[in-house]
Each structure stands twice: as C-alpha cells, then as structure tokens.
Coordinates of C-alpha atoms in Angstrom, one line a residue:
M1 CA -15.7 39.3 -1.9
P2 CA -16.4 40.2 -5.5
P3 CA -15.7 43.8 -6.5
T4 CA -18.5 46.3 -6.0
P5 CA -20.2 47.0 -9.3
G6 CA -18.6 50.0 -11.0
L7 CA -15.4 49.7 -8.9
Q8 CA -12.5 49.0 -11.2
M9 CA -10.0 46.7 -9.5
R10 CA -6.5 46.1 -10.8
L11 CA -4.3 43.8 -8.8
L12 CA -0.5 44.2 -9.1
S13 CA 1.4 42.1 -11.6
S14 CA 4.1 39.6 -10.5
D15 CA 6.9 42.1 -11.3
E16 CA 5.1 44.9 -9.3
L17 CA 4.6 42.6 -6.4
E18 CA 8.3 41.7 -6.3
V19 CA 9.2 45.4 -6.2
V20 CA 6.9 45.9 -3.3
A21 CA 8.3 43.0 -1.4
E22 CA 11.9 44.1 -2.1
T23 CA 11.1 47.6 -1.0
R24 CA 9.7 46.4 2.3
I25 CA 12.7 44.2 3.0
K26 CA 15.0 47.1 2.3
E27 CA 13.0 49.5 4.6
A28 CA 13.0 46.9 7.4
A29 CA 16.8 46.5 7.2
E30 CA 17.2 50.3 7.4
Q31 CA 14.7 50.8 10.2
N32 CA 16.0 47.9 12.3
L33 CA 19.7 48.4 11.7
K34 CA 20.0 45.2 9.6
A35 CA 18.7 43.0 12.5
E36 CA 18.6 39.3 11.6
F37 CA 15.2 37.7 11.2
R38 CA 14.6 33.9 11.3
N39 CA 18.0 33.4 13.1
Y40 CA 18.0 29.7 14.0
V41 CA 21.7 29.6 14.9
D42 CA 22.3 31.8 17.9
S43 CA 19.3 34.0 18.6
P44 CA 18.5 34.9 22.3
L45 CA 15.6 32.4 22.1
Q46 CA 17.7 29.7 20.5
A47 CA 17.1 27.0 23.2
R48 CA 13.4 27.4 23.2
V49 CA 13.1 27.4 19.4
Q50 CA 15.3 24.5 18.9
H51 CA 13.4 22.4 21.5
F52 CA 10.2 23.3 19.7
Y53 CA 11.4 22.0 16.4
E54 CA 12.8 18.8 18.0
L55 CA 9.2 18.0 19.1
N56 CA 7.6 19.3 15.9
H57 CA 9.7 17.3 13.5
K58 CA 9.4 14.2 15.6
F59 CA 5.7 14.1 16.1
Q60 CA 4.3 15.7 12.9
T61 CA 3.7 12.4 11.1
H62 CA 1.4 11.8 8.2
E63 CA -0.9 9.9 10.5
F64 CA -1.0 12.7 13.1
A65 CA -1.4 15.5 10.6
T66 CA -4.3 13.9 8.7
E67 CA -6.1 12.8 11.9
A68 CA -5.8 16.3 13.4
K69 CA -7.0 17.9 10.1
A70 CA -10.0 15.6 10.0
R71 CA -10.9 16.2 13.6
Y72 CA -10.7 20.0 13.6
S73 CA -12.1 20.5 10.1
K74 CA -15.5 19.5 11.5
L75 CA -15.6 22.9 13.2
D76 CA -17.9 21.5 15.9
K77 CA -16.0 22.4 19.0
K78 CA -16.6 26.1 19.8
K79 CA -18.5 29.2 18.6
M80 CA -16.9 32.6 18.9
S81 CA -16.4 35.8 16.9
I82 CA -13.1 36.8 15.3
M83 CA -12.6 39.4 18.0
E84 CA -13.2 36.9 20.7
A85 CA -10.6 34.6 19.1
I86 CA -8.1 37.6 18.9
E87 CA -8.6 38.1 22.7
F88 CA -7.5 34.5 23.3
L89 CA -4.6 34.9 20.8
N90 CA -3.3 37.9 22.7
E91 CA -2.4 35.6 25.6
I92 CA -0.2 33.4 23.5
V93 CA 3.6 33.7 22.9
D94 CA 4.9 31.6 19.9
D95 CA 7.6 29.2 21.1
S96 CA 8.8 28.8 17.5
D97 CA 9.5 32.4 16.8
P98 CA 13.3 33.3 17.1
D99 CA 12.7 37.0 16.6
V100 CA 10.2 38.2 19.2
D101 CA 8.4 37.0 22.2
N102 CA 5.6 39.6 22.4
A103 CA 1.9 38.9 22.6
Q104 CA 0.4 38.1 19.2
I105 CA -1.9 41.2 18.9
F106 CA 1.1 43.4 18.3
H107 CA 2.4 41.3 15.4
L108 CA -1.1 41.2 13.9
V109 CA -1.5 44.9 13.9
Q110 CA 2.0 45.5 12.7
T111 CA 1.5 43.2 9.8
G112 CA -1.9 44.6 8.9
E113 CA -0.6 48.2 9.0
S114 CA 2.5 47.4 7.0
L115 CA 0.4 45.9 4.3
R116 CA -2.1 48.7 4.5
R117 CA 0.7 51.2 3.9
M118 CA 2.2 49.4 0.9
F119 CA -1.2 48.3 -0.6
P120 CA -3.5 51.2 -0.1
G121 CA -7.0 51.2 -1.5
E122 CA -10.3 49.3 -1.0
E123 CA -9.3 46.8 -3.6
Y124 CA -6.6 45.5 -1.2
D125 CA -8.6 45.7 2.0
W126 CA -8.8 41.9 2.0
L127 CA -5.0 41.8 2.2
H128 CA -5.0 44.2 5.2
L129 CA -7.4 41.9 7.0
V130 CA -5.4 38.8 6.2
G131 CA -2.4 40.6 7.9
F132 CA -4.6 41.2 10.9
I133 CA -6.0 37.6 11.2
H134 CA -3.4 35.4 9.5
D135 CA -2.2 33.8 12.8
L136 CA -5.6 33.4 14.4
G137 CA -5.4 29.7 14.1
K138 CA -2.9 29.8 17.0
V139 CA -5.9 29.8 19.3
L140 CA -5.5 26.0 19.1
A141 CA -2.7 26.3 21.7
H142 CA -4.7 28.4 24.2
P143 CA -5.4 26.3 27.4
K144 CA -9.0 27.7 27.6
V145 CA -9.7 27.0 23.9
F146 CA -8.2 23.7 22.6
N147 CA -5.0 23.4 24.7
E148 CA -3.0 21.8 21.9
P149 CA 0.8 21.6 22.4
Q150 CA 2.6 24.3 20.5
W151 CA 4.5 21.8 18.3
A152 CA 1.0 21.0 16.8
V153 CA 0.1 24.6 16.2
V154 CA 2.9 27.0 15.3
G155 CA 6.2 26.9 13.4
D156 CA 7.0 26.4 9.7
T157 CA 4.9 23.9 7.8
H158 CA 5.9 21.2 5.4
P159 CA 4.3 18.4 3.4
V160 CA 3.8 15.1 5.1
G161 CA 3.5 11.9 3.1
C162 CA 6.7 12.4 1.1
A163 CA 10.4 12.9 1.9
F164 CA 11.3 15.8 4.2
S165 CA 13.3 18.6 2.6
D166 CA 16.7 19.8 3.8
S167 CA 15.3 23.3 3.2
C168 CA 13.2 22.9 6.4
V169 CA 14.7 24.5 9.5
F170 CA 16.5 22.0 11.7
P171 CA 16.2 19.1 9.2
Q172 CA 18.3 16.9 11.3
F173 CA 15.4 16.4 13.7
F174 CA 13.4 14.6 11.1
K175 CA 15.5 11.5 11.8
A176 CA 13.3 10.9 14.9
N177 CA 10.1 11.0 12.8
P178 CA 9.0 7.5 11.9
D179 CA 7.8 8.6 8.5
S180 CA 11.5 9.1 7.5
E181 CA 11.9 5.3 7.6
D182 CA 8.6 4.4 6.1
P183 CA 8.9 3.5 2.4
R184 CA 5.4 4.9 1.7
Y185 CA 6.5 8.4 2.8
N186 CA 10.3 8.7 2.5
T187 CA 10.6 9.2 -1.3
K188 CA 10.6 12.4 -3.3
F189 CA 6.9 12.0 -4.3
G190 CA 5.8 9.6 -1.5
I191 CA 2.0 9.2 -1.8
Y192 CA 1.7 12.1 -4.3
Q193 CA 2.2 12.5 -8.1
E194 CA 4.2 15.3 -9.8
G195 CA 2.2 18.5 -10.1
V196 CA -0.6 17.2 -7.9
G197 CA -1.2 20.7 -6.5
L198 CA -0.8 22.0 -2.9
N199 CA -4.5 21.8 -2.3
N200 CA -4.1 18.0 -2.6
V201 CA -1.1 17.7 -0.3
H202 CA -1.3 17.1 3.4
F203 CA 0.8 19.4 5.5
S204 CA 2.1 19.3 9.1
W205 CA -0.9 20.3 11.1
G206 CA -1.0 23.8 12.5
H207 CA -2.6 27.2 12.6
D208 CA -2.3 27.9 8.8
E209 CA -4.5 24.9 7.8
Y210 CA -6.8 25.4 10.7
L211 CA -7.6 29.0 10.0
Y212 CA -8.1 28.1 6.3
Q213 CA -10.6 25.5 7.3
V214 CA -12.4 28.0 9.6
C215 CA -12.6 30.5 6.7
V216 CA -13.9 28.1 4.2
G217 CA -16.2 26.2 6.6
N218 CA -17.8 29.5 7.7
K219 CA -18.2 30.7 4.1
C220 CA -16.2 33.8 4.5
T221 CA -16.0 36.0 1.3
L222 CA -12.3 36.5 1.2
P223 CA -10.9 36.1 -2.3
Q224 CA -8.8 33.1 -3.4
E225 CA -5.6 35.0 -3.0
A226 CA -6.3 35.7 0.7
L227 CA -7.1 32.0 1.3
Y228 CA -3.8 31.0 -0.3
V229 CA -1.9 33.4 1.9
I230 CA -3.6 32.1 5.1
R231 CA -3.1 28.5 4.2
F232 CA 0.6 28.7 3.1
H233 CA 2.2 31.6 4.8
S234 CA 4.2 29.4 7.1
F235 CA 5.3 27.1 4.2
Y236 CA 8.8 28.7 4.2
P237 CA 10.6 25.8 2.4
W238 CA 8.4 26.6 -0.6
H239 CA 8.0 30.4 -0.7
N240 CA 11.4 31.2 0.7
K241 CA 13.6 28.3 -0.5
G242 CA 11.8 27.0 -3.6
A243 CA 11.5 23.5 -2.3
Y244 CA 8.6 21.1 -3.1
D245 CA 8.0 22.7 -6.5
H246 CA 7.6 19.2 -7.9
L247 CA 4.3 19.0 -6.0
C248 CA 3.0 22.4 -7.3
N249 CA 0.7 23.1 -10.2
D250 CA 0.2 26.2 -12.3
Q251 CA -2.3 27.7 -9.8
D252 CA 0.2 27.3 -6.9
R253 CA 2.9 29.1 -8.9
A254 CA 0.5 31.9 -9.8
M255 CA -0.4 32.4 -6.2
L256 CA 3.2 32.2 -5.0
K257 CA 3.7 35.9 -5.7
W258 CA 1.0 36.8 -3.2
V259 CA 2.4 34.6 -0.5
K260 CA 5.9 36.1 -1.1
A261 CA 4.6 39.6 -1.0
F262 CA 2.7 38.9 2.2
Q263 CA 5.7 37.3 3.9
A264 CA 7.8 40.4 3.3
H265 CA 5.3 42.2 5.6
D266 CA 4.6 39.4 8.0
L267 CA 8.3 38.8 8.7
Y268 CA 9.7 42.3 8.4
S269 CA 7.0 44.1 10.3
K270 CA 8.4 42.6 13.6
L271 CA 10.0 45.9 14.5
P272 CA 10.3 47.4 18.0
E273 CA 8.0 50.3 17.3
E274 CA 5.0 51.2 19.4
V275 CA 1.7 49.8 18.2
K276 CA -1.4 51.9 18.9
V277 CA -3.9 49.1 18.7
E278 CA -6.8 51.1 19.8
E279 CA -6.4 53.6 17.0
V280 CA -6.5 51.1 14.1
L281 CA -8.8 48.5 15.6
P282 CA -12.0 50.0 14.3
Y283 CA -10.7 49.7 10.7
Y284 CA -10.1 46.0 11.1
E285 CA -13.4 45.4 12.9
G286 CA -15.1 46.9 9.9
L287 CA -13.3 44.5 7.5
I288 CA -14.2 41.6 9.7
K289 CA -17.9 42.5 9.4
K290 CA -17.5 42.8 5.6
Y291 CA -15.9 39.4 5.1
F292 CA -17.1 37.2 8.0
P293 CA -20.3 36.3 9.8
P294 CA -20.7 37.6 13.3
V295 CA -20.1 34.3 15.0
L296 CA -18.0 31.4 13.6
N297 CA -17.9 27.7 14.2
W298 CA -14.4 26.6 15.4

C-alpha cells in the first residue's frame, strides 16, 4: 500500500538489512544453544524429509510445474478469507521441514513477531504481515481444500526448464527427473536467456508461487518487496547459496536483500518458546483488513 500522505517512510539500506539479519542469526544461536537448522544429514525427521525430496525432485518437471501454475492461477476453485485459510493451514504439518513438526500457525506467529520486533513501525507493517501469511499457500495440501501431495506444495523451490543446481538439497535425486535428460532443459540456460529475470522463470510448483498468484489476482495492496518475499522465500539455492544468478536481472538483485532479511526470521524463529497466538492475532487481523479484501478467490 502506498504510504499515507505526510508519513515519511525510510526503508533500510542493503548494509542495514544485512546487520539486522546477522543480528537475528546470532540471537537465535544464543537462544537455541546453537541448534542446527536445515539439517538434511541426520535430523530426527531425516527419513521423512529425504523421502519427500525424492518425490519432489522426481516429479517436479517443467511440464508439471507450468501446468499446475496455469491451472491454479485461474483462482476459480474456492472462495475464503485469509483467516479461513489459516484455519486450514493450522491442520498441516510440513513433511519437508527437518527442524520442526508443529502445526503451521505457531511458525507463522513466531515469524511475524520476530519481524515485528526487529522492524518496528508502521512503515514495516507489510513485512510483519508477510511473516504471518508467507506459508499460506500450503493450503494446497489440505485434504478439504485441494488435496495436493506435499511434494507439489512445500519444500525448497528451484527453476525448471534449465539445468538443476547442485546447490539444491539432495541434488542426487534429480537423476530420476526426466528433464535432466532432456536437451531442452538440461543446459545452464535451458529455455531461458542470461539475465531474463526471475519473474520470467518457471519454478517448481508450490506454495510460494501459489500465494503470490492469490495476492496479485485478488489485487492485494502489499508493496513489491512483500510480493518478492512471498514468491521467492523458499528459493534457497538463490538466496542462501547464490545459485542461478545468471538468470537474475538488476531488479532481482535489488530485492534479494529483502528475501535474505526475511529468511533470517523465517528460519531462525523456529524456537521452542511458547506462542500466545490469541494475544497477537488482533494485530494481524487488522493488517489483513488493510491489505486484502474480505474474501479472496483461490
């Protein structure tokens, strides 16, 4: 939403955002006794997570991803409010997450509150709301909503239509993906050109792209920075490993700082502290009313 007339908004610079992200990472390490996050080697949930990525990397082809995107981008399958969607989301446990197996509502509130503490002020209320709704696209997996398999909903995302990167988790499982043997898709650039821009790249289908399409299709008033975070927060090979930069343009690189800053709170807010959802929920309900219509097409 554009700033209120008379309200002077100053967003943090790239250097300032890096400091905030590093501060959150340091705090998380101290609070959680240096617990490991994104442990894909020997976490207690290793078998479940590994099986998830076997399926994800095998079936997330260019054909599948583009068909799913075209089908769900029509937003003609259901009508519900943001809060109704959150109620469904609360009944889902993410099979791709090696860190926690709690219901999603706890993670959403933890992320929102972590961002709210580090980015206080009305000029950042959009970022607080993104923390609260960023995983809402996972309703795709709810049996009473769309009942999609989790490999088509959650997990890290990556481009399809070009060579898979070794920076992706469990890259060995891409061998079972037919695109890895398809000369149209198995080169560095594949069907794309250098600097094409991430907005012009097709990604493995999942909750990031779906929620982005819901936001845009329902004409929400979140700023561009918010939409970038929603769309690419699971693109870990890019924002965490620096992969696929050859597909990025200047806009992507400018927005990367926001995705990185957000991820420090998304990932490192997964702490075993009590979440008093009922105390903070009114704040987020107010932001939903500010940026979204009462009922959305899904």
